[in-house]
Structure formats: structure tokens, C-alpha cells
């Protein structure tokens, strides 16, 4: 779930609690190019105030105009945009794009309260809306599940589908944790050191004092979990990495220089990891952006994390180690040319 959509649900709940009526618009189908994916949300208050997004702005303006002219619908309904080329251009849907929305009127805050209560607990929740009756039911969802619509029932999935375990509770971890939360990861931070753990203050994360290897085993990493070691302490980082690299975790990375990570890989081989497992370690963590400050390093790591999560081909991105090696070759070549 996009973090923006959580804001939409929260604002809609607050409006309803204040006695206003609300219409929830959900993108359910797209064809061709479209600015927002299925599941994206927009909430419109009965006086035209809006939060969220289903397009670049034109569709939102049209929905606000419809609301002013017609009021909220009595029952959930389906609305399509961009069926013809002229309408597609009008609403900013390039290449003949088409978008289908479900418009759902809401009168009471209680149903959204129940959903938000479960999301606050970190649950992954399915919300099943039956258009004919307007009734919605909540149930547990699974990570591979996405939004779906068959013309009669809209299934939306809310909550974090990806997990991130950070080893170390330092400044870099705090910055990266905030970025990961905005990217809709459920974030756990592991640091058995009292002096670091007691200063942790990132709301929305889970803080653990367990030893890193024990916590990795307990969390049972799957293909939707990432582990990033950030302490610079081999006694902590290596413990987490040796267990994480044995799992299907989609991203396992460690901070440190190229030399330190080369030495780290030798240590990991001593833990009976095979060559494929050792090769899966991303270190130094991140994409090369010339980062120097903790915030810039966090951006670098977050970018690589998202690239791997989204299946970007390795040749389309440049990890830190490869970029620095390429820069060194270029510098050597330039020096040789000048001296020659």
C-alpha cells in the first residue's frame, strides 16, 4: 500500500467523524499508460475538499465538478475515463490510456476505524466491497495478494507487504528507517547495545534488543524481506548477514568500504556459506550517487532497495563498488593519456 493511501484513509475517517460525508474513489483498472496504478485512492469530502490522487489532476477536477453538480452517489458505482482519444487527451491519459474507478459513498467513520486499527498494528488487510449492497468486509490478506475487481466486487489490500530489518540503531539507520516507512516497508531495527538502543526515536518502527542472528531466524525472511547491516561492527553485522544470506530475502546488504566488504565476504565463507550465497551480498550497500553524508548514503541505499524490489535489471543500475572501480579505471586512463 502506498503511504499516501494511508493518509487518504486517515483523513477520510477524520472527516466522517466530524459529521461530513465522503466519497472514496479507487482506481480498479487501467489500459495503456495511466498515471496511477490499480488500488490508488482519492477521498472527496461533500464540500469538494480532496486528498489523494488517481491521476495527474484532471480527473480529480472532474470528480470535484461531478460532486458539486450531482452530490455523492447513493451506492457504489463504476466510472470510466479516457475511452476515446479526445477524452484521453482531456484527462491527461497518454497513448490512449483508459482508467476505471469505483466511487464509494461513505457515511460513518466506524468501518474505516476498524481498518485503520488493524493497519496501526502492522497487519496486512483485505477489504472486500460488494458494489450491489455497498457492504465491506475485512479479512487477513497475504503478501502476494493485490487489488482486484470483477465488476461486482472490489478487493483492496492495505498494509505493508514488504519488511526491512536494519542492524544498528545509529543516525544512518534512523534516516533510512524514515525513508523505508514512507516507501511502505514494515521496519524493524535490531541493536543489542544499550547505549544505541536507548536513543532510538523513530515512530512507527519496531525496536529489538535480540542478537541479530537470533532475530533474523525468528523473522523467517522471505522474498519480500530485506536485511541491511549498518553497525560497522562485524560481531553484529556478520551475525545477521550469515543467517540472512541463507534465506530467500530479496535484498541483503552491508555498509562499509569495498575493502571491508571483501574481507567480510572471506569471513562469511568461514560460516559455511556457499559462493552463491556470498555473492548475493550487496556491499557496499547502495547505488553510486557520490554520497557522503548520512542522509545521502540513506538515499543511495533506499534507491538500490527499491530498484531490486521492483525488478530493475542489474545492468540498468550501478552499485557503489562497480561505479568506484569504473571511476578509478577512467582516472588511470586519463592519467596515462596525459602523461603520454
Short mmCIF file of C-alpha atoms in Angstrom, two decimals:
data_model
loop_
_atom_site.label_atom_id
_atom_site.label_comp_id
_atom_site.label_asym_id
_atom_site.label_seq_id
_atom_site.Cartn_x
_atom_site.Cartn_y
_atom_site.Cartn_z
CA UNK A 1 0.00 0.00 0.00
CA UNK A 2 1.27 3.44 -0.91
CA UNK A 3 1.87 5.56 2.20
CA UNK A 4 -0.22 8.29 0.53
CA UNK A 5 -3.20 5.93 0.61
CA UNK A 6 -2.88 5.54 4.38
CA UNK A 7 -3.09 9.33 4.63
CA UNK A 8 -6.22 9.23 2.44
CA UNK A 9 -7.92 6.68 4.70
CA UNK A 10 -6.97 8.60 7.85
CA UNK A 11 -8.23 11.93 6.50
CA UNK A 12 -11.46 10.34 5.25
CA UNK A 13 -12.02 8.80 8.70
CA UNK A 14 -11.48 12.17 10.37
CA UNK A 15 -13.89 13.91 8.01
CA UNK A 16 -16.55 11.30 8.69
CA UNK A 17 -16.00 11.62 12.44
CA UNK A 18 -16.68 15.37 12.06
CA UNK A 19 -20.06 14.60 10.52
CA UNK A 20 -19.15 15.12 6.87
CA UNK A 21 -19.92 12.72 4.04
CA UNK A 22 -17.12 11.32 1.92
CA UNK A 23 -16.71 9.64 -1.46
CA UNK A 24 -13.81 7.23 -1.86
CA UNK A 25 -12.54 6.79 -5.42
CA UNK A 26 -10.37 3.74 -6.14
CA UNK A 27 -8.51 3.03 -9.38
CA UNK A 28 -9.59 -0.50 -10.33
CA UNK A 29 -8.45 -0.94 -13.93
CA UNK A 30 -6.11 0.76 -16.34
CA UNK A 31 -5.34 0.21 -20.02
CA UNK A 32 -2.39 1.74 -21.82
CA UNK A 33 -0.48 4.44 -19.98
CA UNK A 34 -2.02 5.76 -16.77
CA UNK A 35 -0.57 7.99 -14.05
CA UNK A 36 -1.71 5.90 -11.05
CA UNK A 37 -1.89 2.11 -10.59
CA UNK A 38 -4.88 -0.01 -9.55
CA UNK A 39 -5.56 0.44 -5.84
CA UNK A 40 -4.70 4.16 -5.77
CA UNK A 41 -7.13 6.22 -3.69
CA UNK A 42 -8.75 9.64 -3.67
CA UNK A 43 -11.12 10.85 -0.93
CA UNK A 44 -13.56 13.68 -1.70
CA UNK A 45 -15.44 15.47 1.06
CA UNK A 46 -19.02 16.59 0.42
CA UNK A 47 -17.87 20.23 0.11
CA UNK A 48 -15.27 19.40 -2.58
CA UNK A 49 -12.13 19.11 -0.46
CA UNK A 50 -9.88 16.30 -1.64
CA UNK A 51 -6.91 14.23 -0.53
CA UNK A 52 -5.07 11.59 -2.53
CA UNK A 53 -4.64 11.09 -6.25
CA UNK A 54 -5.96 8.96 -9.09
CA UNK A 55 -4.39 10.93 -11.94
CA UNK A 56 -2.26 13.97 -12.62
CA UNK A 57 -5.08 16.29 -11.57
CA UNK A 58 -7.59 16.48 -14.43
CA UNK A 59 -9.68 13.51 -13.30
CA UNK A 60 -9.67 14.84 -9.73
CA UNK A 61 -11.02 18.18 -11.02
CA UNK A 62 -13.74 16.39 -13.00
CA UNK A 63 -14.77 14.35 -9.95
CA UNK A 64 -14.95 17.50 -7.83
CA UNK A 65 -17.16 19.06 -10.51
CA UNK A 66 -19.41 16.00 -10.60
CA UNK A 67 -19.69 16.06 -6.81
CA UNK A 68 -20.73 19.73 -6.85
CA UNK A 69 -23.30 19.14 -9.60
CA UNK A 70 -24.71 15.75 -8.59
CA UNK A 71 -23.74 15.16 -4.97
CA UNK A 72 -22.40 11.85 -3.66
CA UNK A 73 -23.78 8.70 -5.31
CA UNK A 74 -26.27 6.70 -3.28
CA UNK A 75 -24.48 3.40 -3.98
CA UNK A 76 -21.01 2.40 -5.19
CA UNK A 77 -20.67 2.84 -8.94
CA UNK A 78 -18.13 2.39 -11.73
CA UNK A 79 -16.85 5.32 -13.76
CA UNK A 80 -14.53 5.17 -16.79
CA UNK A 81 -12.25 7.84 -18.25
CA UNK A 82 -10.28 8.03 -21.46
CA UNK A 83 -12.34 5.67 -23.58
CA UNK A 84 -11.90 7.88 -26.66
CA UNK A 85 -8.75 9.64 -27.86
CA UNK A 86 -10.22 13.10 -27.25
CA UNK A 87 -11.25 12.25 -23.69
CA UNK A 88 -7.87 10.61 -23.04
CA UNK A 89 -6.13 13.83 -24.06
CA UNK A 90 -8.52 15.91 -21.97
CA UNK A 91 -7.76 13.93 -18.84
CA UNK A 92 -4.04 13.58 -19.40
CA UNK A 93 -4.08 9.86 -20.19
CA UNK A 94 -1.35 9.48 -22.85
CA UNK A 95 -1.21 6.88 -25.61
CA UNK A 96 -4.94 6.25 -25.49
CA UNK A 97 -4.85 5.28 -21.82
CA UNK A 98 -8.08 4.33 -20.07
CA UNK A 99 -8.86 4.32 -16.37
CA UNK A 100 -11.77 2.79 -14.48
CA UNK A 101 -12.73 3.92 -10.98
CA UNK A 102 -15.07 2.66 -8.28
CA UNK A 103 -16.82 5.51 -6.48
CA UNK A 104 -17.91 4.56 -2.96
CA UNK A 105 -20.01 6.84 -0.73
CA UNK A 106 -19.20 6.73 3.00
CA UNK A 107 -21.44 7.99 5.80
CA UNK A 108 -19.83 6.68 9.00
CA UNK A 109 -16.31 6.56 10.42
CA UNK A 110 -16.67 3.17 12.12
CA UNK A 111 -15.76 0.99 9.08
CA UNK A 112 -12.59 2.99 8.43
CA UNK A 113 -11.77 2.97 12.15
CA UNK A 114 -11.77 -0.83 12.09
CA UNK A 115 -9.48 -0.87 9.04
CA UNK A 116 -7.07 1.73 10.43
CA UNK A 117 -6.90 -0.03 13.82
CA UNK A 118 -5.60 -3.14 12.07
CA UNK A 119 -3.17 -1.16 9.93
CA UNK A 120 -1.68 0.53 13.02
CA UNK A 121 -0.88 -2.97 14.30
CA UNK A 122 1.08 -3.66 11.11
CA UNK A 123 -1.46 -6.11 9.70
CA UNK A 124 -1.94 -6.76 6.00
CA UNK A 125 -5.67 -6.38 5.43
CA UNK A 126 -8.07 -7.24 2.62
CA UNK A 127 -11.14 -5.01 2.24
CA UNK A 128 -13.86 -6.58 0.10
CA UNK A 129 -16.54 -4.17 -1.19
CA UNK A 130 -19.72 -5.57 -2.77
CA UNK A 131 -21.00 -2.91 -5.15
CA UNK A 132 -24.63 -4.08 -5.18
CA UNK A 133 -25.06 -3.70 -1.42
CA UNK A 134 -22.31 -1.24 -0.55
CA UNK A 135 -21.19 -3.57 2.25
CA UNK A 136 -17.49 -4.02 3.00
CA UNK A 137 -15.81 -6.82 4.94
CA UNK A 138 -12.26 -7.01 6.31
CA UNK A 139 -10.07 -10.11 6.35
CA UNK A 140 -6.40 -11.01 6.60
CA UNK A 141 -4.53 -10.70 3.29
CA UNK A 142 -1.34 -12.41 2.12
CA UNK A 143 1.73 -10.59 0.76
CA UNK A 144 1.33 -11.82 -2.82
CA UNK A 145 -2.26 -10.57 -2.98
CA UNK A 146 -3.04 -7.38 -4.90
CA UNK A 147 -6.13 -5.32 -5.71
CA UNK A 148 -8.74 -6.93 -7.96
CA UNK A 149 -12.11 -6.08 -9.46
CA UNK A 150 -14.51 -8.36 -11.33
CA UNK A 151 -17.25 -5.82 -12.00
CA UNK A 152 -19.20 -6.77 -8.89
CA UNK A 153 -16.66 -6.95 -6.05
CA UNK A 154 -13.71 -4.69 -5.35
CA UNK A 155 -10.89 -6.23 -3.31
CA UNK A 156 -8.37 -3.73 -1.93
CA UNK A 157 -5.26 -4.68 0.03
CA UNK A 158 -3.87 -2.38 2.70
CA UNK A 159 -0.82 -2.60 4.92
CA UNK A 160 2.90 -3.21 4.48
CA UNK A 161 3.73 -6.00 2.05
CA UNK A 162 7.48 -5.67 2.45
CA UNK A 163 9.66 -5.88 5.56
CA UNK A 164 13.02 -4.28 6.26
CA UNK A 165 15.37 -5.30 9.08
CA UNK A 166 18.07 -2.77 9.95
CA UNK A 167 21.01 -3.88 12.07
CA UNK A 168 22.09 -0.94 14.21
CA UNK A 169 20.21 1.97 15.74
CA UNK A 170 22.51 4.81 14.69
CA UNK A 171 21.86 8.01 12.77
CA UNK A 172 22.02 6.40 9.33
CA UNK A 173 19.54 3.73 10.42
CA UNK A 174 17.14 6.40 11.66
CA UNK A 175 17.22 8.28 8.35
CA UNK A 176 16.89 5.09 6.29
CA UNK A 177 14.08 3.85 8.54
CA UNK A 178 12.05 7.01 7.90
CA UNK A 179 12.56 6.64 4.16
CA UNK A 180 11.54 2.97 4.29
CA UNK A 181 8.38 3.81 6.23
CA UNK A 182 7.46 6.33 3.54
CA UNK A 183 8.04 3.56 0.99
CA UNK A 184 5.57 1.37 2.93
CA UNK A 185 8.02 -1.08 4.46
CA UNK A 186 7.39 -2.52 7.90
CA UNK A 187 10.66 -1.58 9.61
CA UNK A 188 12.37 -3.49 12.43
CA UNK A 189 15.58 -2.20 13.99
CA UNK A 190 17.90 -4.56 15.86
CA UNK A 191 20.55 -3.35 18.28
CA UNK A 192 21.55 -5.22 21.45
CA UNK A 193 23.74 -2.28 22.56
CA UNK A 194 22.01 -0.28 25.30
CA UNK A 195 23.80 2.97 24.53
CA UNK A 196 22.46 3.00 20.96
CA UNK A 197 19.07 1.44 21.50
CA UNK A 198 18.03 3.87 24.25
CA UNK A 199 18.39 6.84 21.88
CA UNK A 200 16.19 5.37 19.15
CA UNK A 201 13.18 7.62 18.48
CA UNK A 202 11.72 6.74 15.06
CA UNK A 203 7.96 6.38 15.43
CA UNK A 204 6.38 3.51 13.52
CA UNK A 205 9.33 1.12 13.77
CA UNK A 206 9.82 -1.97 15.93
CA UNK A 207 12.97 -1.94 18.08
CA UNK A 208 14.56 -5.23 19.17
CA UNK A 209 17.40 -5.93 21.59
CA UNK A 210 17.85 -9.53 20.44
CA UNK A 211 21.14 -10.69 18.95
CA UNK A 212 20.96 -10.12 15.18
CA UNK A 213 21.29 -13.77 14.14
CA UNK A 214 18.54 -14.83 16.54
CA UNK A 215 16.23 -12.11 15.25
CA UNK A 216 16.84 -12.97 11.60
CA UNK A 217 15.98 -16.60 12.30
CA UNK A 218 12.87 -15.57 14.26
CA UNK A 219 11.64 -13.25 11.48
CA UNK A 220 11.98 -16.02 8.86
CA UNK A 221 12.91 -13.79 5.89
CA UNK A 222 11.03 -14.43 2.68
CA UNK A 223 11.17 -12.97 -0.81
CA UNK A 224 9.54 -9.76 0.47
CA UNK A 225 12.06 -9.02 3.19
CA UNK A 226 15.33 -7.07 3.12
CA UNK A 227 18.18 -7.02 5.66
CA UNK A 228 20.70 -4.18 5.84
CA UNK A 229 23.67 -4.24 8.27
CA UNK A 230 24.77 -0.76 9.33
CA UNK A 231 26.76 -1.03 12.58
CA UNK A 232 30.34 -1.34 11.21
CA UNK A 233 30.76 -3.96 13.96
CA UNK A 234 31.47 -7.42 12.46
CA UNK A 235 30.28 -9.10 15.66
CA UNK A 236 26.79 -7.75 14.95
CA UNK A 237 26.65 -7.27 11.17
CA UNK A 238 28.14 -10.64 10.26
CA UNK A 239 25.80 -12.49 12.59
CA UNK A 240 22.80 -11.05 10.77
CA UNK A 241 24.29 -11.49 7.31
CA UNK A 242 25.31 -15.12 7.73
CA UNK A 243 21.70 -16.03 8.52
CA UNK A 244 20.02 -13.64 6.08
CA UNK A 245 22.09 -14.91 3.13
CA UNK A 246 20.74 -18.43 3.72
CA UNK A 247 17.17 -17.19 3.19
CA UNK A 248 15.09 -16.02 0.18
CA UNK A 249 15.41 -12.36 1.35
CA UNK A 250 15.38 -10.25 -1.82
CA UNK A 251 17.98 -7.75 -0.62
CA UNK A 252 20.84 -8.36 1.84
CA UNK A 253 23.37 -5.55 2.12
CA UNK A 254 26.08 -4.15 4.36
CA UNK A 255 27.63 -0.75 4.85
CA UNK A 256 31.40 -0.34 4.56
CA UNK A 257 34.20 0.22 2.09
CA UNK A 258 34.96 -2.13 -0.79
CA UNK A 259 37.98 -3.44 1.09
CA UNK A 260 35.98 -4.07 4.26
CA UNK A 261 33.28 -5.87 2.29
CA UNK A 262 35.87 -8.02 0.54
CA UNK A 263 37.22 -9.04 3.95
CA UNK A 264 33.65 -9.56 5.14
CA UNK A 265 32.99 -11.98 2.30
CA UNK A 266 36.03 -14.01 3.34
CA UNK A 267 34.69 -14.17 6.89
CA UNK A 268 31.28 -15.26 5.65
CA UNK A 269 32.82 -18.15 3.74
CA UNK A 270 34.11 -19.40 7.10
CA UNK A 271 30.47 -19.69 8.22
CA UNK A 272 29.93 -22.39 5.57
CA UNK A 273 28.09 -20.12 3.16
CA UNK A 274 28.49 -21.22 -0.44
CA UNK A 275 29.74 -18.95 -3.23
CA UNK A 276 26.27 -18.13 -4.49
CA UNK A 277 25.15 -17.05 -1.04
CA UNK A 278 28.24 -14.90 -0.50
CA UNK A 279 27.83 -13.37 -3.96
CA UNK A 280 24.28 -12.33 -3.07
CA UNK A 281 25.62 -9.86 -0.51
CA UNK A 282 25.37 -6.28 -1.72
CA UNK A 283 28.30 -4.40 -0.29
CA UNK A 284 28.98 -1.58 -0.17
CA UNK A 285 25.22 -1.12 0.08
CA UNK A 286 23.58 1.33 -2.28
CA UNK A 287 23.79 2.85 -5.75
CA UNK A 288 26.57 5.21 -6.64
CA UNK A 289 25.41 8.83 -6.31
CA UNK A 290 28.58 10.34 -4.84
CA UNK A 291 27.00 10.21 -1.38
CA UNK A 292 28.94 11.48 1.63
CA UNK A 293 26.52 12.47 4.40
CA UNK A 294 24.31 10.01 6.32
CA UNK A 295 21.23 11.33 4.52
CA UNK A 296 22.85 10.91 1.11
CA UNK A 297 24.01 7.39 1.97
CA UNK A 298 20.47 6.56 3.08
CA UNK A 299 19.14 7.80 -0.27
CA UNK A 300 21.69 5.61 -2.05
CA UNK A 301 20.66 2.50 -0.09
CA UNK A 302 16.95 3.22 -0.42
CA UNK A 303 17.34 3.64 -4.18
CA UNK A 304 19.05 0.28 -4.56
CA UNK A 305 16.49 -1.35 -2.26
CA UNK A 306 13.62 -0.06 -4.41
CA UNK A 307 15.40 -0.95 -7.66
CA UNK A 308 15.87 -4.56 -6.55
CA UNK A 309 12.32 -4.76 -5.17
CA UNK A 310 10.91 -3.52 -8.46
CA UNK A 311 12.96 -5.96 -10.52
CA UNK A 312 15.16 -3.42 -12.30
CA UNK A 313 17.78 -5.36 -14.28
CA UNK A 314 21.26 -5.22 -12.69
CA UNK A 315 22.78 -3.72 -15.83
CA UNK A 316 20.40 -0.75 -15.52
CA UNK A 317 21.80 0.34 -12.14
CA UNK A 318 25.34 0.89 -10.88
CA UNK A 319 26.25 -0.31 -7.38
CA UNK A 320 28.82 1.65 -5.38
CA UNK A 321 31.64 -0.87 -5.81
CA UNK A 322 31.27 -1.08 -9.59
CA UNK A 323 30.94 2.68 -10.01
CA UNK A 324 34.05 3.44 -7.94
CA UNK A 325 36.04 0.79 -9.79
CA UNK A 326 34.93 2.31 -13.10
CA UNK A 327 35.91 5.78 -11.91
CA UNK A 328 39.36 4.51 -10.93
CA UNK A 329 39.85 2.93 -14.37
CA UNK A 330 38.74 6.16 -16.01
CA UNK A 331 41.10 8.18 -13.84
CA UNK A 332 44.00 5.84 -14.63
CA UNK A 333 43.23 6.03 -18.35
CA UNK A 334 43.07 9.82 -18.25
CA UNK A 335 46.35 10.00 -16.32
CA UNK A 336 48.05 7.69 -18.84
CA UNK A 337 46.79 9.80 -21.73
CA UNK A 338 48.10 12.98 -20.14
CA UNK A 339 51.50 11.50 -19.35
CA UNK A 340 51.80 10.06 -22.82
#
